[in-house]
């Protein structure tokens, strides 16, 4: 079994040292064994777990969702089905957010297209849209 310091595990998993400590405090990474000197001691499985967490974060999963994915990753009965369900939920959330961002982009594009870029500030459609009261 390999033995790594906190700096080594952070480098191997491509995260910062503070990130390792943060994940430990939030129970995503188990508390490591300690060397006689008091330094943390990590193994290969910790590197794999930390890499899993980093990749899940990159995909936009929250810490709570990652905690659930980690639990499902060892569940032989419902693991794959549960992981697929959580990934589908994340995908559905992304689709909804993309749709909303496209709507916002379209509205902003219309404002930019309608603005001549010169003249009186009061005539600027962008400022008008930003200062107009809702339901007024």
mmCIF file of N, CA and C in Angstrom:
data_model
loop_
_atom_site.group_PDB
_atom_site.id
_atom_site.type_symbol
_atom_site.label_atom_id
_atom_site.label_comp_id
_atom_site.label_asym_id
_atom_site.label_seq_id
_atom_site.Cartn_x
_atom_site.Cartn_y
_atom_site.Cartn_z
ATOM 1 N N UNK A 1 0.840 -1.185 0.000
ATOM 2 C CA UNK A 1 0.000 0.000 0.000
ATOM 3 C C UNK A 1 0.879 1.240 0.000
ATOM 4 N N UNK A 2 0.508 2.196 -0.847
ATOM 5 C CA UNK A 2 1.240 3.452 -0.914
ATOM 6 C C UNK A 2 0.874 4.334 0.268
ATOM 7 N N UNK A 3 1.772 5.228 0.586
ATOM 8 C CA UNK A 3 1.541 6.172 1.666
ATOM 9 C C UNK A 3 1.927 7.561 1.168
ATOM 10 N N UNK A 4 0.959 8.479 1.211
ATOM 11 C CA UNK A 4 1.168 9.823 0.686
ATOM 12 C C UNK A 4 0.939 10.871 1.766
ATOM 13 N N UNK A 5 1.649 11.970 1.648
ATOM 14 C CA UNK A 5 1.376 13.130 2.494
ATOM 15 C C UNK A 5 0.202 13.891 1.886
ATOM 16 N N UNK A 6 -0.279 14.890 2.591
ATOM 17 C CA UNK A 6 -1.394 15.682 2.078
ATOM 18 C C UNK A 6 -1.009 16.408 0.792
ATOM 19 N N UNK A 7 0.234 16.877 0.708
ATOM 20 C CA UNK A 7 0.686 17.540 -0.514
ATOM 21 C C UNK A 7 0.742 16.591 -1.694
ATOM 22 N N UNK A 8 1.172 15.365 -1.435
ATOM 23 C CA UNK A 8 1.257 14.372 -2.508
ATOM 24 C C UNK A 8 -0.123 13.957 -3.005
ATOM 25 N N UNK A 9 -1.052 13.736 -2.073
ATOM 26 C CA UNK A 9 -2.396 13.328 -2.508
ATOM 27 C C UNK A 9 -3.072 14.463 -3.267
ATOM 28 N N UNK A 10 -2.856 15.697 -2.811
ATOM 29 C CA UNK A 10 -3.445 16.846 -3.499
ATOM 30 C C UNK A 10 -2.907 16.938 -4.926
ATOM 31 N N UNK A 11 -1.621 16.778 -5.080
ATOM 32 C CA UNK A 11 -1.012 16.849 -6.413
ATOM 33 C C UNK A 11 -1.511 15.719 -7.303
ATOM 34 N N UNK A 12 -1.577 14.519 -6.777
ATOM 35 C CA UNK A 12 -2.028 13.364 -7.566
ATOM 36 C C UNK A 12 -3.484 13.504 -8.003
ATOM 37 N N UNK A 13 -4.314 14.091 -7.152
ATOM 38 C CA UNK A 13 -5.738 14.249 -7.469
ATOM 39 C C UNK A 13 -6.028 15.586 -8.148
ATOM 40 N N UNK A 14 -4.990 16.403 -8.309
ATOM 41 C CA UNK A 14 -5.110 17.713 -8.971
ATOM 42 C C UNK A 14 -6.078 18.646 -8.252
ATOM 43 N N UNK A 15 -5.907 18.727 -6.933
ATOM 44 C CA UNK A 15 -6.669 19.669 -6.107
ATOM 45 C C UNK A 15 -5.692 20.355 -5.159
ATOM 46 N N UNK A 16 -6.170 21.383 -4.484
ATOM 47 C CA UNK A 16 -5.345 22.069 -3.512
ATOM 48 C C UNK A 16 -5.354 21.361 -2.164
ATOM 49 N N UNK A 17 -4.350 21.644 -1.367
ATOM 50 C CA UNK A 17 -4.262 21.058 -0.022
ATOM 51 C C UNK A 17 -5.470 21.468 0.810
ATOM 52 N N UNK A 18 -5.870 22.736 0.706
ATOM 53 C CA UNK A 18 -7.046 23.196 1.455
ATOM 54 C C UNK A 18 -8.302 22.450 1.032
ATOM 55 N N UNK A 19 -8.363 22.054 -0.234
ATOM 56 C CA UNK A 19 -9.507 21.288 -0.731
ATOM 57 C C UNK A 19 -9.551 19.921 -0.061
ATOM 58 N N UNK A 20 -8.406 19.288 0.101
ATOM 59 C CA UNK A 20 -8.347 17.989 0.782
ATOM 60 C C UNK A 20 -8.886 18.142 2.198
ATOM 61 N N UNK A 21 -8.408 19.161 2.898
ATOM 62 C CA UNK A 21 -8.863 19.392 4.278
ATOM 63 C C UNK A 21 -10.364 19.687 4.319
ATOM 64 N N UNK A 22 -10.838 20.459 3.362
ATOM 65 C CA UNK A 22 -12.262 20.802 3.287
ATOM 66 C C UNK A 22 -13.106 19.545 3.117
ATOM 67 N N UNK A 23 -12.701 18.666 2.219
ATOM 68 C CA UNK A 23 -13.454 17.433 1.994
ATOM 69 C C UNK A 23 -13.404 16.520 3.222
ATOM 70 N N UNK A 24 -12.297 16.552 3.951
ATOM 71 C CA UNK A 24 -12.226 15.791 5.200
ATOM 72 C C UNK A 24 -13.227 16.350 6.215
ATOM 73 N N UNK A 25 -13.258 17.674 6.367
ATOM 74 C CA UNK A 25 -14.176 18.311 7.329
ATOM 75 C C UNK A 25 -15.632 18.040 6.975
ATOM 76 N N UNK A 26 -15.915 17.868 5.692
ATOM 77 C CA UNK A 26 -17.281 17.634 5.237
ATOM 78 C C UNK A 26 -17.589 16.158 5.028
ATOM 79 N N UNK A 27 -16.750 15.308 5.568
ATOM 80 C CA UNK A 27 -16.956 13.854 5.555
ATOM 81 C C UNK A 27 -17.080 13.242 4.168
ATOM 82 N N UNK A 28 -16.464 13.868 3.175
ATOM 83 C CA UNK A 28 -16.410 13.257 1.845
ATOM 84 C C UNK A 28 -15.158 12.392 1.724
ATOM 85 N N UNK A 29 -14.162 12.734 2.484
ATOM 86 C CA UNK A 29 -12.903 11.994 2.524
ATOM 87 C C UNK A 29 -12.704 11.555 3.967
ATOM 88 N N UNK A 30 -12.502 10.262 4.206
ATOM 89 C CA UNK A 30 -12.358 9.808 5.588
ATOM 90 C C UNK A 30 -11.117 10.414 6.252
ATOM 91 N N UNK A 31 -11.204 10.561 7.561
ATOM 92 C CA UNK A 31 -10.054 11.077 8.312
ATOM 93 C C UNK A 31 -8.876 10.134 8.095
ATOM 94 N N UNK A 32 -7.731 10.673 7.737
ATOM 95 C CA UNK A 32 -6.584 9.815 7.443
ATOM 96 C C UNK A 32 -5.900 9.318 8.713
ATOM 97 N N UNK A 33 -5.160 8.249 8.535
ATOM 98 C CA UNK A 33 -4.294 7.779 9.617
ATOM 99 C C UNK A 33 -3.210 8.837 9.824
ATOM 100 N N UNK A 34 -2.583 8.792 10.965
ATOM 101 C CA UNK A 34 -1.512 9.742 11.261
ATOM 102 C C UNK A 34 -0.199 8.987 11.438
ATOM 103 N N UNK A 35 0.840 9.580 10.936
ATOM 104 C CA UNK A 35 2.183 9.048 11.153
ATOM 105 C C UNK A 35 2.600 9.386 12.582
ATOM 106 N N UNK A 36 3.639 8.749 13.098
ATOM 107 C CA UNK A 36 4.113 9.093 14.446
ATOM 108 C C UNK A 36 4.443 10.588 14.587
ATOM 109 N N UNK A 37 4.823 11.200 13.496
ATOM 110 C CA UNK A 37 5.140 12.629 13.507
ATOM 111 C C UNK A 37 3.887 13.498 13.565
ATOM 112 N N UNK A 38 2.707 12.890 13.361
ATOM 113 C CA UNK A 38 1.461 13.636 13.362
ATOM 114 C C UNK A 38 0.968 14.004 11.968
ATOM 115 N N UNK A 39 1.806 13.805 10.964
ATOM 116 C CA UNK A 39 1.404 14.121 9.595
ATOM 117 C C UNK A 39 0.337 13.148 9.113
ATOM 118 N N UNK A 40 -0.571 13.668 8.294
ATOM 119 C CA UNK A 40 -1.604 12.818 7.702
ATOM 120 C C UNK A 40 -0.947 11.806 6.757
ATOM 121 N N UNK A 41 -1.576 10.633 6.661
ATOM 122 C CA UNK A 41 -1.070 9.572 5.800
ATOM 123 C C UNK A 41 -2.220 9.034 4.966
ATOM 124 N N UNK A 42 -2.085 9.135 3.659
ATOM 125 C CA UNK A 42 -3.140 8.726 2.729
ATOM 126 C C UNK A 42 -2.671 7.551 1.888
ATOM 127 N N UNK A 43 -3.659 6.833 1.328
ATOM 128 C CA UNK A 43 -3.360 5.705 0.459
ATOM 129 C C UNK A 43 -3.924 5.899 -0.934
ATOM 130 N N UNK A 44 -3.698 4.903 -1.780
ATOM 131 C CA UNK A 44 -4.177 4.943 -3.163
ATOM 132 C C UNK A 44 -5.692 5.139 -3.240
ATOM 133 N N UNK A 45 -6.443 4.483 -2.345
ATOM 134 C CA UNK A 45 -7.906 4.606 -2.370
ATOM 135 C C UNK A 45 -8.342 6.041 -2.073
ATOM 136 N N UNK A 46 -7.554 6.759 -1.277
ATOM 137 C CA UNK A 46 -7.866 8.163 -1.003
ATOM 138 C C UNK A 46 -7.657 9.023 -2.249
ATOM 139 N N UNK A 47 -6.618 8.714 -3.016
ATOM 140 C CA UNK A 47 -6.374 9.435 -4.267
ATOM 141 C C UNK A 47 -7.546 9.198 -5.220
ATOM 142 N N UNK A 48 -7.988 7.953 -5.326
ATOM 143 C CA UNK A 48 -9.112 7.620 -6.208
ATOM 144 C C UNK A 48 -10.389 8.326 -5.768
ATOM 145 N N UNK A 49 -10.639 8.330 -4.479
ATOM 146 C CA UNK A 49 -11.845 8.978 -3.957
ATOM 147 C C UNK A 49 -11.795 10.487 -4.195
ATOM 148 N N UNK A 50 -10.665 11.080 -3.952
ATOM 149 C CA UNK A 50 -10.505 12.515 -4.162
ATOM 150 C C UNK A 50 -10.652 12.873 -5.640
ATOM 151 N N UNK A 51 -10.130 12.048 -6.518
ATOM 152 C CA UNK A 51 -10.285 12.271 -7.959
ATOM 153 C C UNK A 51 -11.757 12.149 -8.368
ATOM 154 N N UNK A 52 -12.456 11.179 -7.795
ATOM 155 C CA UNK A 52 -13.890 11.006 -8.036
ATOM 156 C C UNK A 52 -14.639 12.272 -7.643
ATOM 157 N N UNK A 53 -14.339 12.803 -6.459
ATOM 158 C CA UNK A 53 -14.998 14.009 -5.963
ATOM 159 C C UNK A 53 -14.724 15.183 -6.902
ATOM 160 N N UNK A 54 -13.467 15.335 -7.309
ATOM 161 C CA UNK A 54 -13.098 16.447 -8.194
ATOM 162 C C UNK A 54 -13.844 16.355 -9.519
ATOM 163 N N UNK A 55 -13.896 15.169 -10.107
ATOM 164 C CA UNK A 55 -14.591 15.002 -11.389
ATOM 165 C C UNK A 55 -16.087 15.255 -11.239
ATOM 166 N N UNK A 56 -16.675 14.796 -10.149
ATOM 167 C CA UNK A 56 -18.098 15.035 -9.909
ATOM 168 C C UNK A 56 -18.366 16.531 -9.746
ATOM 169 N N UNK A 57 -17.475 17.237 -9.054
ATOM 170 C CA UNK A 57 -17.607 18.695 -8.911
ATOM 171 C C UNK A 57 -17.513 19.357 -10.278
ATOM 172 N N UNK A 58 -16.596 18.880 -11.109
ATOM 173 C CA UNK A 58 -16.449 19.431 -12.461
ATOM 174 C C UNK A 58 -17.737 19.272 -13.276
ATOM 175 N N UNK A 59 -18.498 18.226 -12.987
ATOM 176 C CA UNK A 59 -19.767 17.993 -13.683
ATOM 177 C C UNK A 59 -20.922 18.754 -13.037
ATOM 178 N N UNK A 60 -20.630 19.479 -11.968
ATOM 179 C CA UNK A 60 -21.633 20.331 -11.350
ATOM 180 C C UNK A 60 -22.421 19.708 -10.215
ATOM 181 N N UNK A 61 -22.022 18.537 -9.761
ATOM 182 C CA UNK A 61 -22.715 17.930 -8.631
ATOM 183 C C UNK A 61 -22.386 18.698 -7.352
ATOM 184 N N UNK A 62 -23.368 18.836 -6.477
ATOM 185 C CA UNK A 62 -23.153 19.482 -5.186
ATOM 186 C C UNK A 62 -22.456 18.499 -4.246
ATOM 187 N N UNK A 63 -21.959 19.018 -3.123
ATOM 188 C CA UNK A 63 -21.312 18.124 -2.158
ATOM 189 C C UNK A 63 -22.284 17.081 -1.625
ATOM 190 N N UNK A 64 -23.530 17.473 -1.394
ATOM 191 C CA UNK A 64 -24.530 16.512 -0.919
ATOM 192 C C UNK A 64 -24.768 15.423 -1.968
ATOM 193 N N UNK A 65 -24.838 15.821 -3.228
ATOM 194 C CA UNK A 65 -25.035 14.842 -4.299
ATOM 195 C C UNK A 65 -23.817 13.930 -4.432
ATOM 196 N N UNK A 66 -22.633 14.498 -4.265
ATOM 197 C CA UNK A 66 -21.406 13.694 -4.342
ATOM 198 C C UNK A 66 -21.365 12.695 -3.198
ATOM 199 N N UNK A 67 -21.775 13.121 -2.018
ATOM 200 C CA UNK A 67 -21.813 12.210 -0.868
ATOM 201 C C UNK A 67 -22.735 11.024 -1.189
ATOM 202 N N UNK A 68 -23.861 11.313 -1.812
ATOM 203 C CA UNK A 68 -24.799 10.258 -2.189
ATOM 204 C C UNK A 68 -24.204 9.358 -3.274
ATOM 205 N N UNK A 69 -23.530 9.964 -4.263
ATOM 206 C CA UNK A 69 -22.886 9.164 -5.311
ATOM 207 C C UNK A 69 -21.821 8.244 -4.724
ATOM 208 N N UNK A 70 -21.074 8.750 -3.766
ATOM 209 C CA UNK A 70 -20.048 7.927 -3.125
ATOM 210 C C UNK A 70 -20.684 6.741 -2.398
ATOM 211 N N UNK A 71 -21.790 6.993 -1.722
ATOM 212 C CA UNK A 71 -22.485 5.900 -1.034
ATOM 213 C C UNK A 71 -23.021 4.892 -2.041
ATOM 214 N N UNK A 72 -23.583 5.389 -3.132
ATOM 215 C CA UNK A 72 -24.127 4.494 -4.158
ATOM 216 C C UNK A 72 -23.029 3.702 -4.857
ATOM 217 N N UNK A 73 -21.831 4.274 -4.919
ATOM 218 C CA UNK A 73 -20.737 3.598 -5.630
ATOM 219 C C UNK A 73 -20.304 2.307 -4.946
ATOM 220 N N UNK A 74 -20.742 2.092 -3.716
ATOM 221 C CA UNK A 74 -20.417 0.847 -3.017
ATOM 222 C C UNK A 74 -21.656 -0.008 -2.751
ATOM 223 N N UNK A 75 -22.810 0.445 -3.235
ATOM 224 C CA UNK A 75 -24.076 -0.247 -3.018
ATOM 225 C C UNK A 75 -24.313 -1.230 -4.163
ATOM 226 N N UNK A 76 -24.126 -2.516 -3.891
ATOM 227 C CA UNK A 76 -24.257 -3.538 -4.938
ATOM 228 C C UNK A 76 -25.700 -3.734 -5.392
ATOM 229 N N UNK A 77 -26.661 -3.408 -4.545
ATOM 230 C CA UNK A 77 -28.066 -3.630 -4.871
ATOM 231 C C UNK A 77 -28.643 -2.542 -5.779
ATOM 232 N N UNK A 78 -28.436 -1.274 -5.429
ATOM 233 C CA UNK A 78 -29.069 -0.193 -6.173
ATOM 234 C C UNK A 78 -28.075 0.831 -6.702
ATOM 235 N N UNK A 79 -26.796 0.524 -6.630
ATOM 236 C CA UNK A 79 -25.756 1.472 -6.994
ATOM 237 C C UNK A 79 -25.851 2.030 -8.397
ATOM 238 N N UNK A 80 -25.811 1.199 -9.399
ATOM 239 C CA UNK A 80 -25.806 1.676 -10.780
ATOM 240 C C UNK A 80 -27.104 2.394 -11.105
ATOM 241 N N UNK A 81 -28.219 1.823 -10.692
ATOM 242 C CA UNK A 81 -29.517 2.454 -10.942
ATOM 243 C C UNK A 81 -29.593 3.821 -10.256
ATOM 244 N N UNK A 82 -29.123 3.904 -9.014
ATOM 245 C CA UNK A 82 -29.137 5.158 -8.278
ATOM 246 C C UNK A 82 -28.214 6.200 -8.879
ATOM 247 N N UNK A 83 -27.041 5.765 -9.305
ATOM 248 C CA UNK A 83 -26.088 6.692 -9.919
ATOM 249 C C UNK A 83 -26.661 7.232 -11.224
ATOM 250 N N UNK A 84 -27.255 6.343 -12.033
ATOM 251 C CA UNK A 84 -27.853 6.802 -13.285
ATOM 252 C C UNK A 84 -28.973 7.798 -13.005
ATOM 253 N N UNK A 85 -29.795 7.517 -12.000
ATOM 254 C CA UNK A 85 -30.903 8.415 -11.654
ATOM 255 C C UNK A 85 -30.356 9.789 -11.257
ATOM 256 N N UNK A 86 -29.306 9.839 -10.420
ATOM 257 C CA UNK A 86 -28.736 11.117 -9.991
ATOM 258 C C UNK A 86 -28.109 11.860 -11.173
ATOM 259 N N UNK A 87 -27.455 11.135 -12.061
ATOM 260 C CA UNK A 87 -26.859 11.760 -13.244
ATOM 261 C C UNK A 87 -27.952 12.305 -14.164
ATOM 262 N N UNK A 88 -29.044 11.571 -14.318
ATOM 263 C CA UNK A 88 -30.156 12.047 -15.142
ATOM 264 C C UNK A 88 -30.775 13.301 -14.539
ATOM 265 N N UNK A 89 -30.919 13.324 -13.218
ATOM 266 C CA UNK A 89 -31.443 14.519 -12.539
ATOM 267 C C UNK A 89 -30.530 15.720 -12.784
ATOM 268 N N UNK A 90 -29.229 15.487 -12.725
ATOM 269 C CA UNK A 90 -28.268 16.568 -12.969
ATOM 270 C C UNK A 90 -28.373 17.052 -14.415
ATOM 271 N N UNK A 91 -28.510 16.116 -15.341
ATOM 272 C CA UNK A 91 -28.655 16.459 -16.757
ATOM 273 C C UNK A 91 -29.939 17.260 -16.994
ATOM 274 N N UNK A 92 -31.028 16.844 -16.368
ATOM 275 C CA UNK A 92 -32.297 17.574 -16.492
ATOM 276 C C UNK A 92 -32.145 18.996 -15.953
ATOM 277 N N UNK A 93 -31.456 19.133 -14.826
ATOM 278 C CA UNK A 93 -31.213 20.457 -14.242
ATOM 279 C C UNK A 93 -30.394 21.324 -15.195
ATOM 280 N N UNK A 94 -29.369 20.742 -15.797
ATOM 281 C CA UNK A 94 -28.546 21.492 -16.758
ATOM 282 C C UNK A 94 -29.368 21.925 -17.964
ATOM 283 N N UNK A 95 -30.214 21.026 -18.478
ATOM 284 C CA UNK A 95 -31.072 21.377 -19.619
ATOM 285 C C UNK A 95 -31.981 22.550 -19.277
ATOM 286 N N UNK A 96 -32.553 22.534 -18.085
ATOM 287 C CA UNK A 96 -33.420 23.627 -17.642
ATOM 288 C C UNK A 96 -32.639 24.941 -17.552
ATOM 289 N N UNK A 97 -31.447 24.875 -16.986
ATOM 290 C CA UNK A 97 -30.624 26.075 -16.856
ATOM 291 C C UNK A 97 -30.169 26.595 -18.216
ATOM 292 N N UNK A 98 -29.842 25.700 -19.130
ATOM 293 C CA UNK A 98 -29.451 26.106 -20.482
ATOM 294 C C UNK A 98 -30.624 26.807 -21.165
ATOM 295 N N UNK A 99 -31.811 26.236 -21.038
ATOM 296 C CA UNK A 99 -33.007 26.847 -21.631
ATOM 297 C C UNK A 99 -33.218 28.255 -21.064
ATOM 298 N N UNK A 100 -33.093 28.395 -19.749
ATOM 299 C CA UNK A 100 -33.268 29.696 -19.112
ATOM 300 C C UNK A 100 -32.192 30.680 -19.574
ATOM 301 N N UNK A 101 -30.962 30.233 -19.671
ATOM 302 C CA UNK A 101 -29.883 31.117 -20.125
ATOM 303 C C UNK A 101 -30.081 31.529 -21.583
ATOM 304 N N UNK A 102 -30.584 30.630 -22.417
ATOM 305 C CA UNK A 102 -30.865 30.984 -23.810
ATOM 306 C C UNK A 102 -31.963 32.039 -23.891
ATOM 307 N N UNK A 103 -32.965 31.928 -23.012
ATOM 308 C CA UNK A 103 -34.032 32.922 -22.963
ATOM 309 C C UNK A 103 -33.481 34.286 -22.551
ATOM 310 N N UNK A 104 -32.631 34.289 -21.519
ATOM 311 C CA UNK A 104 -32.017 35.539 -21.053
ATOM 312 C C UNK A 104 -31.115 36.113 -22.144
ATOM 313 N N UNK A 105 -30.361 35.247 -22.810
ATOM 314 C CA UNK A 105 -29.472 35.706 -23.878
ATOM 315 C C UNK A 105 -30.262 36.356 -25.012
ATOM 316 N N UNK A 106 -31.364 35.735 -25.370
ATOM 317 C CA UNK A 106 -32.200 36.268 -26.444
ATOM 318 C C UNK A 106 -32.725 37.659 -26.083
ATOM 319 N N UNK A 107 -33.169 37.820 -24.846
ATOM 320 C CA UNK A 107 -33.652 39.122 -24.398
ATOM 321 C C UNK A 107 -32.556 40.171 -24.398
ATOM 322 N N UNK A 108 -31.383 39.792 -23.927
ATOM 323 C CA UNK A 108 -30.261 40.726 -23.910
ATOM 324 C C UNK A 108 -29.811 41.070 -25.328
ATOM 325 N N UNK A 109 -29.822 40.083 -26.213
ATOM 326 C CA UNK A 109 -29.448 40.328 -27.609
ATOM 327 C C UNK A 109 -30.400 41.337 -28.244
ATOM 328 N N UNK A 110 -31.690 41.209 -27.951
ATOM 329 C CA UNK A 110 -32.678 42.159 -28.488
ATOM 330 C C UNK A 110 -32.407 43.570 -27.988
ATOM 331 N N UNK A 111 -32.037 43.703 -26.716
ATOM 332 C CA UNK A 111 -31.705 45.023 -26.164
ATOM 333 C C UNK A 111 -30.453 45.602 -26.819
ATOM 334 N N UNK A 112 -29.428 44.776 -26.988
ATOM 335 C CA UNK A 112 -28.185 45.237 -27.627
ATOM 336 C C UNK A 112 -28.462 45.645 -29.070
ATOM 337 N N UNK A 113 -29.224 44.822 -29.780
ATOM 338 C CA UNK A 113 -29.552 45.142 -31.173
ATOM 339 C C UNK A 113 -30.362 46.434 -31.281
ATOM 340 N N UNK A 114 -31.199 46.714 -30.285
ATOM 341 C CA UNK A 114 -32.048 47.898 -30.320
ATOM 342 C C UNK A 114 -31.372 49.170 -29.845
ATOM 343 N N UNK A 115 -30.180 49.052 -29.326
ATOM 344 C CA UNK A 115 -29.467 50.226 -28.809
ATOM 345 C C UNK A 115 -28.565 50.798 -29.902
ATOM 346 N N UNK A 116 -28.705 52.104 -30.223
ATOM 347 C CA UNK A 116 -27.857 52.683 -31.261
ATOM 348 C C UNK A 116 -26.403 52.887 -30.810
ATOM 349 N N UNK A 117 -26.172 52.869 -29.500
ATOM 350 C CA UNK A 117 -24.801 53.046 -29.012
ATOM 351 C C UNK A 117 -24.385 54.504 -28.910
ATOM 352 N N UNK A 118 -25.329 55.418 -29.115
ATOM 353 C CA UNK A 118 -25.044 56.851 -28.996
ATOM 354 C C UNK A 118 -26.344 57.568 -28.671
ATOM 355 N N UNK A 119 -26.254 58.806 -28.327
ATOM 356 C CA UNK A 119 -27.452 59.596 -28.034
ATOM 357 C C UNK A 119 -27.651 59.789 -26.550
ATOM 358 N N UNK A 120 -28.858 60.178 -26.183
ATOM 359 C CA UNK A 120 -29.188 60.485 -24.799
ATOM 360 C C UNK A 120 -29.357 59.196 -23.991
ATOM 361 N N UNK A 121 -28.891 59.254 -22.752
ATOM 362 C CA UNK A 121 -29.000 58.094 -21.865
ATOM 363 C C UNK A 121 -30.450 57.661 -21.668
ATOM 364 N N UNK A 122 -31.345 58.614 -21.564
ATOM 365 C CA UNK A 122 -32.754 58.285 -21.340
ATOM 366 C C UNK A 122 -33.361 57.501 -22.499
ATOM 367 N N UNK A 123 -32.762 57.613 -23.679
ATOM 368 C CA UNK A 123 -33.273 56.905 -24.849
ATOM 369 C C UNK A 123 -32.663 55.510 -25.008
ATOM 370 N N UNK A 124 -31.716 55.148 -24.136
ATOM 371 C CA UNK A 124 -31.041 53.850 -24.253
ATOM 372 C C UNK A 124 -31.996 52.729 -23.838
ATOM 373 N N UNK A 125 -32.300 51.791 -24.734
ATOM 374 C CA UNK A 125 -33.225 50.711 -24.389
ATOM 375 C C UNK A 125 -32.667 49.769 -23.313
ATOM 376 N N UNK A 126 -31.347 49.657 -23.246
ATOM 377 C CA UNK A 126 -30.747 48.781 -22.229
ATOM 378 C C UNK A 126 -30.980 49.380 -20.848
ATOM 379 N N UNK A 127 -30.652 50.674 -20.694
ATOM 380 C CA UNK A 127 -30.893 51.342 -19.408
ATOM 381 C C UNK A 127 -32.369 51.349 -19.064
ATOM 382 N N UNK A 128 -33.217 51.555 -20.065
ATOM 383 C CA UNK A 128 -34.660 51.545 -19.837
ATOM 384 C C UNK A 128 -35.132 50.214 -19.282
ATOM 385 N N UNK A 129 -34.634 49.132 -19.845
ATOM 386 C CA UNK A 129 -35.032 47.797 -19.382
ATOM 387 C C UNK A 129 -34.508 47.511 -17.982
ATOM 388 N N UNK A 130 -33.311 48.021 -17.681
ATOM 389 C CA UNK A 130 -32.733 47.757 -16.359
ATOM 390 C C UNK A 130 -33.354 48.609 -15.263
ATOM 391 N N UNK A 131 -33.866 49.784 -15.606
ATOM 392 C CA UNK A 131 -34.425 50.676 -14.588
ATOM 393 C C UNK A 131 -35.943 50.613 -14.499
ATOM 394 N N UNK A 132 -36.580 49.978 -15.446
ATOM 395 C CA UNK A 132 -38.033 49.884 -15.462
ATOM 396 C C UNK A 132 -38.511 49.003 -14.300
ATOM 397 N N UNK A 133 -39.508 49.465 -13.574
ATOM 398 C CA UNK A 133 -40.067 48.691 -12.468
ATOM 399 C C UNK A 133 -40.959 47.592 -13.017
ATOM 400 N N UNK A 134 -40.879 46.431 -12.382
ATOM 401 C CA UNK A 134 -41.740 45.310 -12.771
ATOM 402 C C UNK A 134 -43.183 45.638 -12.413
ATOM 403 N N UNK A 135 -44.104 45.247 -13.263
ATOM 404 C CA UNK A 135 -45.541 45.424 -13.042
ATOM 405 C C UNK A 135 -45.917 46.880 -12.763
ATOM 406 N N UNK A 136 -45.189 47.823 -13.360
ATOM 407 C CA UNK A 136 -45.503 49.235 -13.115
ATOM 408 C C UNK A 136 -46.503 49.739 -14.111
#
